[in-house]
PDB file of C-alpha atoms in Angstrom:
ATOM      1  CA  UNK A   1      34.517  -4.368  -7.417  1.00  0.00           C
ATOM      2  CA  UNK A   2      32.806  -5.452  -4.232  1.00  0.00           C
ATOM      3  CA  UNK A   3      30.341  -8.334  -4.200  1.00  0.00           C
ATOM      4  CA  UNK A   4      27.579  -7.993  -1.668  1.00  0.00           C
ATOM      5  CA  UNK A   5      26.641 -10.940   0.429  1.00  0.00           C
ATOM      6  CA  UNK A   6      23.228 -12.364  -0.417  1.00  0.00           C
ATOM      7  CA  UNK A   7      20.709 -11.643   2.310  1.00  0.00           C
ATOM      8  CA  UNK A   8      17.822 -14.045   2.544  1.00  0.00           C
ATOM      9  CA  UNK A   9      14.562 -12.660   3.874  1.00  0.00           C
ATOM     10  CA  UNK A  10      13.287 -16.136   4.802  1.00  0.00           C
ATOM     11  CA  UNK A  11      14.159 -18.369   7.710  1.00  0.00           C
ATOM     12  CA  UNK A  12      14.749 -22.115   7.569  1.00  0.00           C
ATOM     13  CA  UNK A  13      11.301 -22.964   8.988  1.00  0.00           C
ATOM     14  CA  UNK A  14       9.531 -21.064   6.207  1.00  0.00           C
ATOM     15  CA  UNK A  15      11.567 -22.843   3.548  1.00  0.00           C
ATOM     16  CA  UNK A  16      10.838 -26.229   5.132  1.00  0.00           C
ATOM     17  CA  UNK A  17       7.121 -25.356   5.300  1.00  0.00           C
ATOM     18  CA  UNK A  18       7.063 -24.462   1.592  1.00  0.00           C
ATOM     19  CA  UNK A  19       8.853 -27.702   0.682  1.00  0.00           C
ATOM     20  CA  UNK A  20       6.635 -29.898   2.871  1.00  0.00           C
ATOM     21  CA  UNK A  21       3.295 -28.415   1.828  1.00  0.00           C
ATOM     22  CA  UNK A  22       4.286 -28.140  -1.841  1.00  0.00           C
ATOM     23  CA  UNK A  23       5.235 -31.815  -1.804  1.00  0.00           C
ATOM     24  CA  UNK A  24       1.900 -32.737  -0.200  1.00  0.00           C
ATOM     25  CA  UNK A  25      -0.076 -30.733  -2.750  1.00  0.00           C
ATOM     26  CA  UNK A  26       1.997 -31.894  -5.723  1.00  0.00           C
ATOM     27  CA  UNK A  27      -0.429 -34.679  -6.641  1.00  0.00           C
ATOM     28  CA  UNK A  28      -3.851 -33.954  -8.193  1.00  0.00           C
ATOM     29  CA  UNK A  29      -5.562 -36.581  -6.014  1.00  0.00           C
ATOM     30  CA  UNK A  30      -4.227 -34.978  -2.840  1.00  0.00           C
ATOM     31  CA  UNK A  31      -5.424 -31.598  -4.043  1.00  0.00           C
ATOM     32  CA  UNK A  32      -8.896 -33.040  -4.589  1.00  0.00           C
ATOM     33  CA  UNK A  33      -8.911 -34.753  -1.191  1.00  0.00           C
ATOM     34  CA  UNK A  34      -7.751 -31.628   0.626  1.00  0.00           C
ATOM     35  CA  UNK A  35     -10.298 -29.471  -1.160  1.00  0.00           C
ATOM     36  CA  UNK A  36     -13.076 -31.953  -0.346  1.00  0.00           C
ATOM     37  CA  UNK A  37     -12.086 -32.000   3.326  1.00  0.00           C
ATOM     38  CA  UNK A  38     -12.038 -28.188   3.437  1.00  0.00           C
ATOM     39  CA  UNK A  39     -15.494 -28.063   1.856  1.00  0.00           C
ATOM     40  CA  UNK A  40     -16.918 -30.626   4.288  1.00  0.00           C
ATOM     41  CA  UNK A  41     -15.368 -28.847   7.269  1.00  0.00           C
ATOM     42  CA  UNK A  42     -16.830 -25.558   6.069  1.00  0.00           C
ATOM     43  CA  UNK A  43     -20.272 -27.200   6.053  1.00  0.00           C
ATOM     44  CA  UNK A  44     -19.597 -28.695   9.510  1.00  0.00           C
ATOM     45  CA  UNK A  45     -19.611 -32.241   8.133  1.00  0.00           C
ATOM     46  CA  UNK A  46     -17.252 -34.870   9.500  1.00  0.00           C
ATOM     47  CA  UNK A  47     -14.974 -36.700   7.079  1.00  0.00           C
ATOM     48  CA  UNK A  48     -13.476 -40.138   7.609  1.00  0.00           C
ATOM     49  CA  UNK A  49     -11.644 -42.473   5.239  1.00  0.00           C
ATOM     50  CA  UNK A  50     -14.892 -44.249   4.329  1.00  0.00           C
ATOM     51  CA  UNK A  51     -16.438 -40.927   3.302  1.00  0.00           C
ATOM     52  CA  UNK A  52     -13.453 -40.213   1.050  1.00  0.00           C
ATOM     53  CA  UNK A  53     -13.639 -43.680  -0.537  1.00  0.00           C
ATOM     54  CA  UNK A  54     -17.321 -43.078  -1.203  1.00  0.00           C
ATOM     55  CA  UNK A  55     -16.741 -39.595  -2.657  1.00  0.00           C
ATOM     56  CA  UNK A  56     -13.827 -40.601  -4.924  1.00  0.00           C
ATOM     57  CA  UNK A  57     -13.296 -43.594  -7.170  1.00  0.00           C
ATOM     58  CA  UNK A  58     -10.122 -44.800  -5.442  1.00  0.00           C
ATOM     59  CA  UNK A  59      -9.361 -47.814  -3.272  1.00  0.00           C
ATOM     60  CA  UNK A  60      -9.193 -47.322   0.480  1.00  0.00           C
ATOM     61  CA  UNK A  61      -5.460 -48.100   0.461  1.00  0.00           C
ATOM     62  CA  UNK A  62      -4.826 -45.411  -2.162  1.00  0.00           C
ATOM     63  CA  UNK A  63      -6.746 -42.804  -0.181  1.00  0.00           C
ATOM     64  CA  UNK A  64      -4.941 -43.791   3.015  1.00  0.00           C
ATOM     65  CA  UNK A  65      -1.546 -43.322   1.337  1.00  0.00           C
ATOM     66  CA  UNK A  66      -2.509 -39.871   0.082  1.00  0.00           C
ATOM     67  CA  UNK A  67      -3.944 -38.908   3.468  1.00  0.00           C
ATOM     68  CA  UNK A  68      -0.698 -39.997   5.113  1.00  0.00           C
ATOM     69  CA  UNK A  69       1.161 -37.450   2.990  1.00  0.00           C
ATOM     70  CA  UNK A  70      -1.368 -34.684   3.762  1.00  0.00           C
ATOM     71  CA  UNK A  71      -1.239 -35.348   7.496  1.00  0.00           C
ATOM     72  CA  UNK A  72       2.585 -35.494   7.504  1.00  0.00           C
ATOM     73  CA  UNK A  73       2.643 -31.948   6.118  1.00  0.00           C
ATOM     74  CA  UNK A  74       0.150 -30.819   8.829  1.00  0.00           C
ATOM     75  CA  UNK A  75      -2.299 -29.662   6.157  1.00  0.00           C
ATOM     76  CA  UNK A  76      -4.755 -32.178   7.570  1.00  0.00           C
ATOM     77  CA  UNK A  77      -5.207 -33.054  11.217  1.00  0.00           C
ATOM     78  CA  UNK A  78      -6.592 -36.388  12.385  1.00  0.00           C
ATOM     79  CA  UNK A  79      -8.851 -37.080  15.328  1.00  0.00           C
ATOM     80  CA  UNK A  80      -9.360 -40.726  16.204  1.00  0.00           C
ATOM     81  CA  UNK A  81     -12.699 -41.759  17.682  1.00  0.00           C
ATOM     82  CA  UNK A  82     -13.191 -45.452  18.323  1.00  0.00           C
ATOM     83  CA  UNK A  83     -11.885 -47.156  15.192  1.00  0.00           C
ATOM     84  CA  UNK A  84     -12.493 -44.194  12.875  1.00  0.00           C
ATOM     85  CA  UNK A  85     -10.121 -41.399  11.894  1.00  0.00           C
ATOM     86  CA  UNK A  86     -11.750 -38.041  11.196  1.00  0.00           C
ATOM     87  CA  UNK A  87      -9.965 -35.471   9.063  1.00  0.00           C
ATOM     88  CA  UNK A  88      -9.886 -31.709   9.501  1.00  0.00           C
ATOM     89  CA  UNK A  89      -8.226 -29.171   7.208  1.00  0.00           C
ATOM     90  CA  UNK A  90      -5.614 -27.097   9.012  1.00  0.00           C
ATOM     91  CA  UNK A  91      -6.228 -23.683   7.482  1.00  0.00           C
ATOM     92  CA  UNK A  92      -3.585 -22.119   9.734  1.00  0.00           C
ATOM     93  CA  UNK A  93      -0.848 -24.105   7.983  1.00  0.00           C
ATOM     94  CA  UNK A  94      -2.375 -23.291   4.599  1.00  0.00           C
ATOM     95  CA  UNK A  95      -2.287 -19.550   5.394  1.00  0.00           C
ATOM     96  CA  UNK A  96       1.324 -19.780   6.649  1.00  0.00           C
ATOM     97  CA  UNK A  97       2.193 -21.579   3.407  1.00  0.00           C
ATOM     98  CA  UNK A  98       0.553 -18.877   1.302  1.00  0.00           C
ATOM     99  CA  UNK A  99       2.343 -16.126   3.247  1.00  0.00           C
ATOM    100  CA  UNK A 100       5.695 -17.918   2.959  1.00  0.00           C
ATOM    101  CA  UNK A 101       5.286 -18.412  -0.807  1.00  0.00           C
ATOM    102  CA  UNK A 102       4.514 -14.710  -1.212  1.00  0.00           C
ATOM    103  CA  UNK A 103       7.637 -13.901   0.771  1.00  0.00           C
ATOM    104  CA  UNK A 104       9.594 -16.435  -1.312  1.00  0.00           C
ATOM    105  CA  UNK A 105       8.714 -14.629  -4.525  1.00  0.00           C
ATOM    106  CA  UNK A 106      10.008 -11.262  -3.276  1.00  0.00           C
ATOM    107  CA  UNK A 107      13.758 -10.696  -3.220  1.00  0.00           C
TER     108      UNK A 107
END
């Protein structure tokens, strides 16, 4: 009997993307923050840390820690203006993540 070698249809970058984004979205607060940022961006509204503190009942330090995780995964991009950091949802990474997870499910 001959055993066939397993052929993976995914490259290392796609697997790392799935792991990174899944980790970033694995907390309900981060999901809420990301969704809020997407909604604000869609309405052409800027979003800074102060806006997130005002919109959610969390301390600034808590929001900053969650935003650090979202920005590390590239789901959220940061633009600094003066002493403020403005957040923008990176829908390109989100779409790559969705495509990679679809590919992950198919053998």
